[in-house]
Amino acid sequence: MGDYFPPMTAHPRKFNDPGNLIFSADGTVWANYLLRGINTDPYDTARVGAAQNANERLFSALSKLPFTEGLLLGAKAKTPAATVLARASAGIPNLSAQNYPELLEQYNALYNRIESGELAEYQRIYVLSLGFPTHQSWLESMLSSVAVVDPHRNVNLRQIEELESKYFRGLPREFQPARVHPDHIDWVFDRARQRGITTPEFPAPSADRVTLPNPHRFADVLINKAADTDALYE
């Protein structure tokens, strides 16, 4: 059975990793960015036109960047209840249980209703993945698949750093581009596994890392090769 996700490999030593790169066992290297979509209104043609123009600028900017493959993934994400309450309480001076006891009671009730899904807030986020122009021969690919050689031994790490910086600078600022961190990569992986089941909470763009980059940090995925047959028997 084929691999649905190319295994990750450890980052090369002495590499100034910006935190958003993935080194795969197939020899490819990917840079990942978080984008925010442009708000629009289907009943307002002016806003629709403005969003279309913004998207055109994005794709025009991408066409000028030297990458081999690109993937723009849009996904529905759940906003954490703590983030919603932080926005609601912004600007309230000296917020505390002593100063605002009744307000905090209402906040606790609102928090529980958000957590239960009754008043959950959702957003659409976009993850942009750009493949660096690396090259690996079929022989190197075969040898690296059995761990005989390092799949990235011929990768110019200085060029990777320079291109990643160029990619980031080339993205239109109106999309609020941000370099993803490991929590975002984990979220995308979980979102793909749980599609149609649940929508996991999306970590904030500026969240501190709670996981360190390493090829074994993802949760195991069980793939039932006989799922269709089992469904018929049941």
PDB file of C-alpha atoms in Angstrom:
ATOM      1  CA  MET A   1       0.000   0.000   0.000  1.00  0.00           C
ATOM      2  CA  GLY A   2       1.404   3.423  -0.910  1.00  0.00           C
ATOM      3  CA  ASP A   3       2.377   6.111   1.558  1.00  0.00           C
ATOM      4  CA  TYR A   4      -0.284   8.806   1.789  1.00  0.00           C
ATOM      5  CA  PHE A   5       2.040  11.145   3.658  1.00  0.00           C
ATOM      6  CA  PRO A   6       5.767  11.164   2.783  1.00  0.00           C
ATOM      7  CA  PRO A   7       7.656  10.506   6.030  1.00  0.00           C
ATOM      8  CA  MET A   8       9.369  13.507   7.577  1.00  0.00           C
ATOM      9  CA  THR A   9      13.092  13.547   8.252  1.00  0.00           C
ATOM     10  CA  ALA A  10      15.082  15.450  10.841  1.00  0.00           C
ATOM     11  CA  HIS A  11      16.271  18.911   9.851  1.00  0.00           C
ATOM     12  CA  PRO A  12      19.939  19.134   8.847  1.00  0.00           C
ATOM     13  CA  ARG A  13      22.352  20.187  11.575  1.00  0.00           C
ATOM     14  CA  LYS A  14      23.643  23.741  11.789  1.00  0.00           C
ATOM     15  CA  PHE A  15      20.634  24.978   9.838  1.00  0.00           C
ATOM     16  CA  ASN A  16      18.962  28.266  10.716  1.00  0.00           C
ATOM     17  CA  ASP A  17      15.431  26.921  10.587  1.00  0.00           C
ATOM     18  CA  PRO A  18      12.734  29.646  10.493  1.00  0.00           C
ATOM     19  CA  GLY A  19      10.309  27.068  11.900  1.00  0.00           C
ATOM     20  CA  ASN A  20       8.021  26.595   8.910  1.00  0.00           C
ATOM     21  CA  LEU A  21      10.043  24.124   6.821  1.00  0.00           C
ATOM     22  CA  ILE A  22       9.358  20.436   6.275  1.00  0.00           C
ATOM     23  CA  PHE A  23      12.082  18.086   5.063  1.00  0.00           C
ATOM     24  CA  SER A  24      10.499  14.941   3.596  1.00  0.00           C
ATOM     25  CA  ALA A  25      12.020  11.524   3.093  1.00  0.00           C
ATOM     26  CA  ASP A  26      11.396  11.779  -0.647  1.00  0.00           C
ATOM     27  CA  GLY A  27      14.007  14.546  -0.842  1.00  0.00           C
ATOM     28  CA  THR A  28      11.599  17.467  -1.122  1.00  0.00           C
ATOM     29  CA  VAL A  29      11.657  20.549   1.094  1.00  0.00           C
ATOM     30  CA  TRP A  30       8.564  22.646   1.738  1.00  0.00           C
ATOM     31  CA  ALA A  31       7.933  26.113   3.170  1.00  0.00           C
ATOM     32  CA  ASN A  32       4.540  26.644   4.831  1.00  0.00           C
ATOM     33  CA  TYR A  33       2.646  29.869   5.460  1.00  0.00           C
ATOM     34  CA  LEU A  34      -0.620  30.856   7.076  1.00  0.00           C
ATOM     35  CA  LEU A  35      -2.870  33.219   5.104  1.00  0.00           C
ATOM     36  CA  ARG A  36      -6.089  34.965   6.048  1.00  0.00           C
ATOM     37  CA  GLY A  37      -8.840  35.213   3.471  1.00  0.00           C
ATOM     38  CA  ILE A  38     -10.366  38.497   2.327  1.00  0.00           C
ATOM     39  CA  ASN A  39     -13.769  39.222   3.881  1.00  0.00           C
ATOM     40  CA  THR A  40     -16.491  39.727   1.330  1.00  0.00           C
ATOM     41  CA  ASP A  41     -20.258  39.895   0.934  1.00  0.00           C
ATOM     42  CA  PRO A  42     -22.026  37.941  -1.844  1.00  0.00           C
ATOM     43  CA  TYR A  43     -24.677  40.681  -1.982  1.00  0.00           C
ATOM     44  CA  ASP A  44     -22.175  43.511  -2.413  1.00  0.00           C
ATOM     45  CA  THR A  45     -20.610  43.470  -5.864  1.00  0.00           C
ATOM     46  CA  ALA A  46     -18.003  46.041  -4.879  1.00  0.00           C
ATOM     47  CA  ARG A  47     -16.706  43.854  -2.051  1.00  0.00           C
ATOM     48  CA  VAL A  48     -16.788  40.780  -4.291  1.00  0.00           C
ATOM     49  CA  GLY A  49     -14.740  42.624  -6.896  1.00  0.00           C
ATOM     50  CA  ALA A  50     -12.256  43.789  -4.265  1.00  0.00           C
ATOM     51  CA  ALA A  51     -11.795  40.203  -3.021  1.00  0.00           C
ATOM     52  CA  GLN A  52     -11.314  38.939  -6.579  1.00  0.00           C
ATOM     53  CA  ASN A  53      -8.685  41.612  -7.210  1.00  0.00           C
ATOM     54  CA  ALA A  54      -6.878  40.663  -3.998  1.00  0.00           C
ATOM     55  CA  ASN A  55      -6.856  36.996  -5.013  1.00  0.00           C
ATOM     56  CA  GLU A  56      -5.538  37.992  -8.435  1.00  0.00           C
ATOM     57  CA  ARG A  57      -2.671  39.867  -6.769  1.00  0.00           C
ATOM     58  CA  LEU A  58      -1.881  36.814  -4.664  1.00  0.00           C
ATOM     59  CA  PHE A  59      -1.660  34.459  -7.634  1.00  0.00           C
ATOM     60  CA  SER A  60       0.254  37.046  -9.629  1.00  0.00           C
ATOM     61  CA  ALA A  61       2.789  37.279  -6.788  1.00  0.00           C
ATOM     62  CA  LEU A  62       3.035  33.483  -6.600  1.00  0.00           C
ATOM     63  CA  SER A  63       3.699  33.255 -10.327  1.00  0.00           C
ATOM     64  CA  LYS A  64       6.867  35.311  -9.816  1.00  0.00           C
ATOM     65  CA  LEU A  65       8.318  33.096  -7.078  1.00  0.00           C
ATOM     66  CA  PRO A  66      10.760  30.281  -7.988  1.00  0.00           C
ATOM     67  CA  PHE A  67       9.068  27.201  -6.520  1.00  0.00           C
ATOM     68  CA  THR A  68       8.417  23.829  -8.141  1.00  0.00           C
ATOM     69  CA  GLU A  69       5.042  22.896  -6.650  1.00  0.00           C
ATOM     70  CA  GLY A  70       2.461  24.769  -4.627  1.00  0.00           C
ATOM     71  CA  LEU A  71      -0.564  23.854  -2.563  1.00  0.00           C
ATOM     72  CA  LEU A  72      -3.136  26.298  -1.196  1.00  0.00           C
ATOM     73  CA  LEU A  73      -5.364  24.563   1.336  1.00  0.00           C
ATOM     74  CA  GLY A  74      -8.489  26.238   2.675  1.00  0.00           C
ATOM     75  CA  ALA A  75     -10.034  24.768   5.797  1.00  0.00           C
ATOM     76  CA  LYS A  76     -12.705  25.557   8.350  1.00  0.00           C
ATOM     77  CA  ALA A  77     -11.234  26.147  11.798  1.00  0.00           C
ATOM     78  CA  LYS A  78     -12.763  26.581  15.229  1.00  0.00           C
ATOM     79  CA  THR A  79     -11.723  29.663  17.177  1.00  0.00           C
ATOM     80  CA  PRO A  80     -10.691  28.775  20.754  1.00  0.00           C
ATOM     81  CA  ALA A  81     -13.098  30.041  23.421  1.00  0.00           C
ATOM     82  CA  ALA A  82     -10.217  31.766  25.203  1.00  0.00           C
ATOM     83  CA  THR A  83      -9.480  33.796  22.056  1.00  0.00           C
ATOM     84  CA  VAL A  84     -13.121  34.918  21.768  1.00  0.00           C
ATOM     85  CA  LEU A  85     -13.232  35.979  25.418  1.00  0.00           C
ATOM     86  CA  ALA A  86      -9.908  37.791  25.104  1.00  0.00           C
ATOM     87  CA  ARG A  87     -11.382  39.899  22.299  1.00  0.00           C
ATOM     88  CA  ALA A  88     -14.558  40.511  24.300  1.00  0.00           C
ATOM     89  CA  SER A  89     -12.637  41.710  27.348  1.00  0.00           C
ATOM     90  CA  ALA A  90     -10.085  43.831  25.487  1.00  0.00           C
ATOM     91  CA  GLY A  91     -10.244  47.428  26.679  1.00  0.00           C
ATOM     92  CA  ILE A  92     -11.946  46.719  29.992  1.00  0.00           C
ATOM     93  CA  PRO A  93      -9.745  48.322  32.657  1.00  0.00           C
ATOM     94  CA  ASN A  94      -8.738  46.341  35.741  1.00  0.00           C
ATOM     95  CA  LEU A  95     -10.802  43.306  34.834  1.00  0.00           C
ATOM     96  CA  SER A  96     -10.997  41.025  37.875  1.00  0.00           C
ATOM     97  CA  ALA A  97     -13.497  39.028  39.916  1.00  0.00           C
ATOM     98  CA  GLN A  98     -13.516  41.762  42.537  1.00  0.00           C
ATOM     99  CA  ASN A  99     -14.172  44.614  40.112  1.00  0.00           C
ATOM    100  CA  TYR A 100     -16.602  42.871  37.752  1.00  0.00           C
ATOM    101  CA  PRO A 101     -18.136  39.843  39.524  1.00  0.00           C
ATOM    102  CA  GLU A 102     -21.354  39.799  37.473  1.00  0.00           C
ATOM    103  CA  LEU A 103     -19.494  40.259  34.187  1.00  0.00           C
ATOM    104  CA  LEU A 104     -17.175  37.340  34.934  1.00  0.00           C
ATOM    105  CA  GLU A 105     -20.182  35.164  35.694  1.00  0.00           C
ATOM    106  CA  GLN A 106     -21.524  36.010  32.250  1.00  0.00           C
ATOM    107  CA  TYR A 107     -18.084  35.282  30.744  1.00  0.00           C
ATOM    108  CA  ASN A 108     -18.042  31.866  32.388  1.00  0.00           C
ATOM    109  CA  ALA A 109     -21.482  31.115  30.982  1.00  0.00           C
ATOM    110  CA  LEU A 110     -20.399  32.324  27.538  1.00  0.00           C
ATOM    111  CA  TYR A 111     -17.233  30.211  27.721  1.00  0.00           C
ATOM    112  CA  ASN A 112     -19.253  27.073  28.472  1.00  0.00           C
ATOM    113  CA  ARG A 113     -21.671  27.774  25.607  1.00  0.00           C
ATOM    114  CA  ILE A 114     -18.768  28.253  23.197  1.00  0.00           C
ATOM    115  CA  GLU A 115     -17.079  25.063  24.380  1.00  0.00           C
ATOM    116  CA  SER A 116     -20.305  23.102  23.996  1.00  0.00           C
ATOM    117  CA  GLY A 117     -20.627  24.286  20.391  1.00  0.00           C
ATOM    118  CA  GLU A 118     -23.798  26.296  20.919  1.00  0.00           C
ATOM    119  CA  LEU A 119     -22.032  29.610  20.264  1.00  0.00           C
ATOM    120  CA  ALA A 120     -18.891  28.302  18.615  1.00  0.00           C
ATOM    121  CA  GLU A 121     -17.066  30.662  16.263  1.00  0.00           C
ATOM    122  CA  TYR A 122     -15.543  29.354  13.060  1.00  0.00           C
ATOM    123  CA  GLN A 123     -13.122  30.881  10.610  1.00  0.00           C
ATOM    124  CA  ARG A 124     -11.614  29.925   7.289  1.00  0.00           C
ATOM    125  CA  ILE A 125      -7.859  29.790   7.168  1.00  0.00           C
ATOM    126  CA  TYR A 126      -5.494  29.049   4.313  1.00  0.00           C
ATOM    127  CA  VAL A 127      -2.224  27.166   4.482  1.00  0.00           C
ATOM    128  CA  LEU A 128       0.157  27.771   1.586  1.00  0.00           C
ATOM    129  CA  SER A 129       2.887  25.200   0.938  1.00  0.00           C
ATOM    130  CA  LEU A 130       5.673  25.935  -1.547  1.00  0.00           C
ATOM    131  CA  GLY A 131       8.140  23.312  -2.741  1.00  0.00           C
ATOM    132  CA  PHE A 132      11.775  24.337  -3.092  1.00  0.00           C
ATOM    133  CA  PRO A 133      13.531  23.588  -6.401  1.00  0.00           C
ATOM    134  CA  THR A 134      15.522  20.633  -5.108  1.00  0.00           C
ATOM    135  CA  HIS A 135      16.494  17.670  -7.282  1.00  0.00           C
ATOM    136  CA  GLN A 136      16.995  14.010  -6.481  1.00  0.00           C
ATOM    137  CA  SER A 137      17.756  11.254  -8.994  1.00  0.00           C
ATOM    138  CA  TRP A 138      15.727   8.057  -9.051  1.00  0.00           C
ATOM    139  CA  LEU A 139      18.714   6.163  -7.630  1.00  0.00           C
ATOM    140  CA  GLU A 140      19.090   8.573  -4.710  1.00  0.00           C
ATOM    141  CA  SER A 141      15.351   8.369  -4.097  1.00  0.00           C
ATOM    142  CA  MET A 142      15.505   4.581  -3.985  1.00  0.00           C
ATOM    143  CA  LEU A 143      18.530   4.540  -1.672  1.00  0.00           C
ATOM    144  CA  SER A 144      17.068   7.139   0.691  1.00  0.00           C
ATOM    145  CA  SER A 145      13.866   5.088   0.963  1.00  0.00           C
ATOM    146  CA  VAL A 146      15.871   2.361   2.697  1.00  0.00           C
ATOM    147  CA  ALA A 147      17.908   4.851   4.765  1.00  0.00           C
ATOM    148  CA  VAL A 148      21.163   4.218   2.898  1.00  0.00           C
ATOM    149  CA  VAL A 149      21.775   7.890   2.088  1.00  0.00           C
ATOM    150  CA  ASP A 150      20.548  11.223   3.395  1.00  0.00           C
ATOM    151  CA  PRO A 151      17.845  12.423   0.954  1.00  0.00           C
ATOM    152  CA  HIS A 152      18.945  16.044   1.516  1.00  0.00           C
ATOM    153  CA  ARG A 153      22.703  15.617   1.333  1.00  0.00           C
ATOM    154  CA  ASN A 154      22.888  17.623  -1.910  1.00  0.00           C
ATOM    155  CA  VAL A 155      20.499  20.371  -0.798  1.00  0.00           C
ATOM    156  CA  ASN A 156      22.039  23.842  -0.622  1.00  0.00           C
ATOM    157  CA  LEU A 157      20.880  24.987   2.816  1.00  0.00           C
ATOM    158  CA  ARG A 158      21.976  28.586   2.268  1.00  0.00           C
ATOM    159  CA  GLN A 159      19.846  28.700  -0.878  1.00  0.00           C
ATOM    160  CA  ILE A 160      16.919  27.272   1.116  1.00  0.00           C
ATOM    161  CA  GLU A 161      17.255  30.088   3.667  1.00  0.00           C
ATOM    162  CA  GLU A 162      17.433  32.759   0.961  1.00  0.00           C
ATOM    163  CA  LEU A 163      14.481  31.374  -0.999  1.00  0.00           C
ATOM    164  CA  GLU A 164      12.332  31.022   2.118  1.00  0.00           C
ATOM    165  CA  SER A 165      12.927  34.672   2.925  1.00  0.00           C
ATOM    166  CA  LYS A 166      12.065  35.577  -0.665  1.00  0.00           C
ATOM    167  CA  TYR A 167       8.866  33.535  -0.528  1.00  0.00           C
ATOM    168  CA  PHE A 168       7.746  35.261   2.661  1.00  0.00           C
ATOM    169  CA  ARG A 169       8.516  38.768   1.388  1.00  0.00           C
ATOM    170  CA  GLY A 170       6.712  38.040  -1.873  1.00  0.00           C
ATOM    171  CA  LEU A 171       3.331  37.286  -0.293  1.00  0.00           C
ATOM    172  CA  PRO A 172       0.848  40.218  -0.346  1.00  0.00           C
ATOM    173  CA  ARG A 173       0.565  41.819   3.086  1.00  0.00           C
ATOM    174  CA  GLU A 174      -3.226  42.120   2.809  1.00  0.00           C
ATOM    175  CA  PHE A 175      -3.438  38.350   3.410  1.00  0.00           C
ATOM    176  CA  GLN A 176      -1.607  38.752   6.727  1.00  0.00           C
ATOM    177  CA  PRO A 177       0.966  36.053   5.889  1.00  0.00           C
ATOM    178  CA  ALA A 178       2.686  34.367   8.809  1.00  0.00           C
ATOM    179  CA  ARG A 179       5.144  31.528   9.026  1.00  0.00           C
ATOM    180  CA  VAL A 180       3.446  28.456  10.416  1.00  0.00           C
ATOM    181  CA  HIS A 181       4.877  26.689  13.444  1.00  0.00           C
ATOM    182  CA  PRO A 182       4.690  22.996  14.415  1.00  0.00           C
ATOM    183  CA  ASP A 183       1.314  23.448  16.127  1.00  0.00           C
ATOM    184  CA  HIS A 184      -0.186  24.578  12.799  1.00  0.00           C
ATOM    185  CA  ILE A 185       1.293  21.592  10.953  1.00  0.00           C
ATOM    186  CA  ASP A 186      -0.163  19.275  13.578  1.00  0.00           C
ATOM    187  CA  TRP A 187      -3.531  21.027  13.194  1.00  0.00           C
ATOM    188  CA  VAL A 188      -3.586  20.541   9.411  1.00  0.00           C
ATOM    189  CA  PHE A 189      -2.782  16.868   9.917  1.00  0.00           C
ATOM    190  CA  ASP A 190      -5.556  16.476  12.516  1.00  0.00           C
ATOM    191  CA  ARG A 191      -8.002  18.434  10.324  1.00  0.00           C
ATOM    192  CA  ALA A 192      -7.418  16.015   7.460  1.00  0.00           C
ATOM    193  CA  ARG A 193      -7.919  12.989   9.739  1.00  0.00           C
ATOM    194  CA  GLN A 194     -11.060  14.378  11.383  1.00  0.00           C
ATOM    195  CA  ARG A 195     -12.749  15.860   8.318  1.00  0.00           C
ATOM    196  CA  GLY A 196     -16.480  15.232   8.534  1.00  0.00           C
ATOM    197  CA  ILE A 197     -16.187  14.257  12.203  1.00  0.00           C
ATOM    198  CA  THR A 198     -15.164  17.378  14.099  1.00  0.00           C
ATOM    199  CA  THR A 199     -13.403  20.710  13.621  1.00  0.00           C
ATOM    200  CA  PRO A 200     -10.382  21.106  15.908  1.00  0.00           C
ATOM    201  CA  GLU A 201      -9.465  24.435  17.471  1.00  0.00           C
ATOM    202  CA  PHE A 202      -6.924  26.424  15.513  1.00  0.00           C
ATOM    203  CA  PRO A 203      -3.865  27.703  17.426  1.00  0.00           C
ATOM    204  CA  ALA A 204      -3.118  31.406  17.298  1.00  0.00           C
ATOM    205  CA  PRO A 205      -0.546  32.524  14.673  1.00  0.00           C
ATOM    206  CA  SER A 206       1.712  33.827  17.431  1.00  0.00           C
ATOM    207  CA  ALA A 207       1.342  30.800  19.689  1.00  0.00           C
ATOM    208  CA  ASP A 208       4.415  29.524  21.450  1.00  0.00           C
ATOM    209  CA  ARG A 209       5.717  26.176  20.331  1.00  0.00           C
ATOM    210  CA  VAL A 210       4.534  23.287  22.428  1.00  0.00           C
ATOM    211  CA  THR A 211       6.182  20.712  20.157  1.00  0.00           C
ATOM    212  CA  LEU A 212       9.691  20.563  18.844  1.00  0.00           C
ATOM    213  CA  PRO A 213      10.418  19.808  15.167  1.00  0.00           C
ATOM    214  CA  ASN A 214      10.986  16.105  14.822  1.00  0.00           C
ATOM    215  CA  PRO A 215       9.883  13.492  12.318  1.00  0.00           C
ATOM    216  CA  HIS A 216       8.098  11.366  14.939  1.00  0.00           C
ATOM    217  CA  ARG A 217       5.905  13.938  16.665  1.00  0.00           C
ATOM    218  CA  PHE A 218       2.724  13.158  14.730  1.00  0.00           C
ATOM    219  CA  ALA A 219       0.143  10.807  16.177  1.00  0.00           C
ATOM    220  CA  ASP A 220      -0.123   7.341  14.658  1.00  0.00           C
ATOM    221  CA  VAL A 221      -2.817   6.842  12.036  1.00  0.00           C
ATOM    222  CA  LEU A 222      -4.496   3.472  11.629  1.00  0.00           C
ATOM    223  CA  ILE A 223      -5.514   2.715   8.036  1.00  0.00           C
ATOM    224  CA  ASN A 224      -7.923  -0.160   7.579  1.00  0.00           C
ATOM    225  CA  LYS A 225      -7.110  -1.668   4.182  1.00  0.00           C
ATOM    226  CA  ALA A 226     -10.285  -3.753   4.298  1.00  0.00           C
ATOM    227  CA  ALA A 227     -12.643  -0.910   5.246  1.00  0.00           C
ATOM    228  CA  ASP A 228     -14.939  -1.500   2.269  1.00  0.00           C
ATOM    229  CA  THR A 229     -15.203  -5.232   3.005  1.00  0.00           C
ATOM    230  CA  ASP A 230     -15.861  -4.610   6.702  1.00  0.00           C
ATOM    231  CA  ALA A 231     -18.622  -2.150   5.831  1.00  0.00           C
ATOM    232  CA  LEU A 232     -20.345  -4.789   3.666  1.00  0.00           C
ATOM    233  CA  TYR A 233     -20.168  -7.410   6.403  1.00  0.00           C
ATOM    234  CA  GLU A 234     -21.629  -5.011   8.947  1.00  0.00           C
TER     235      GLU A 234
END
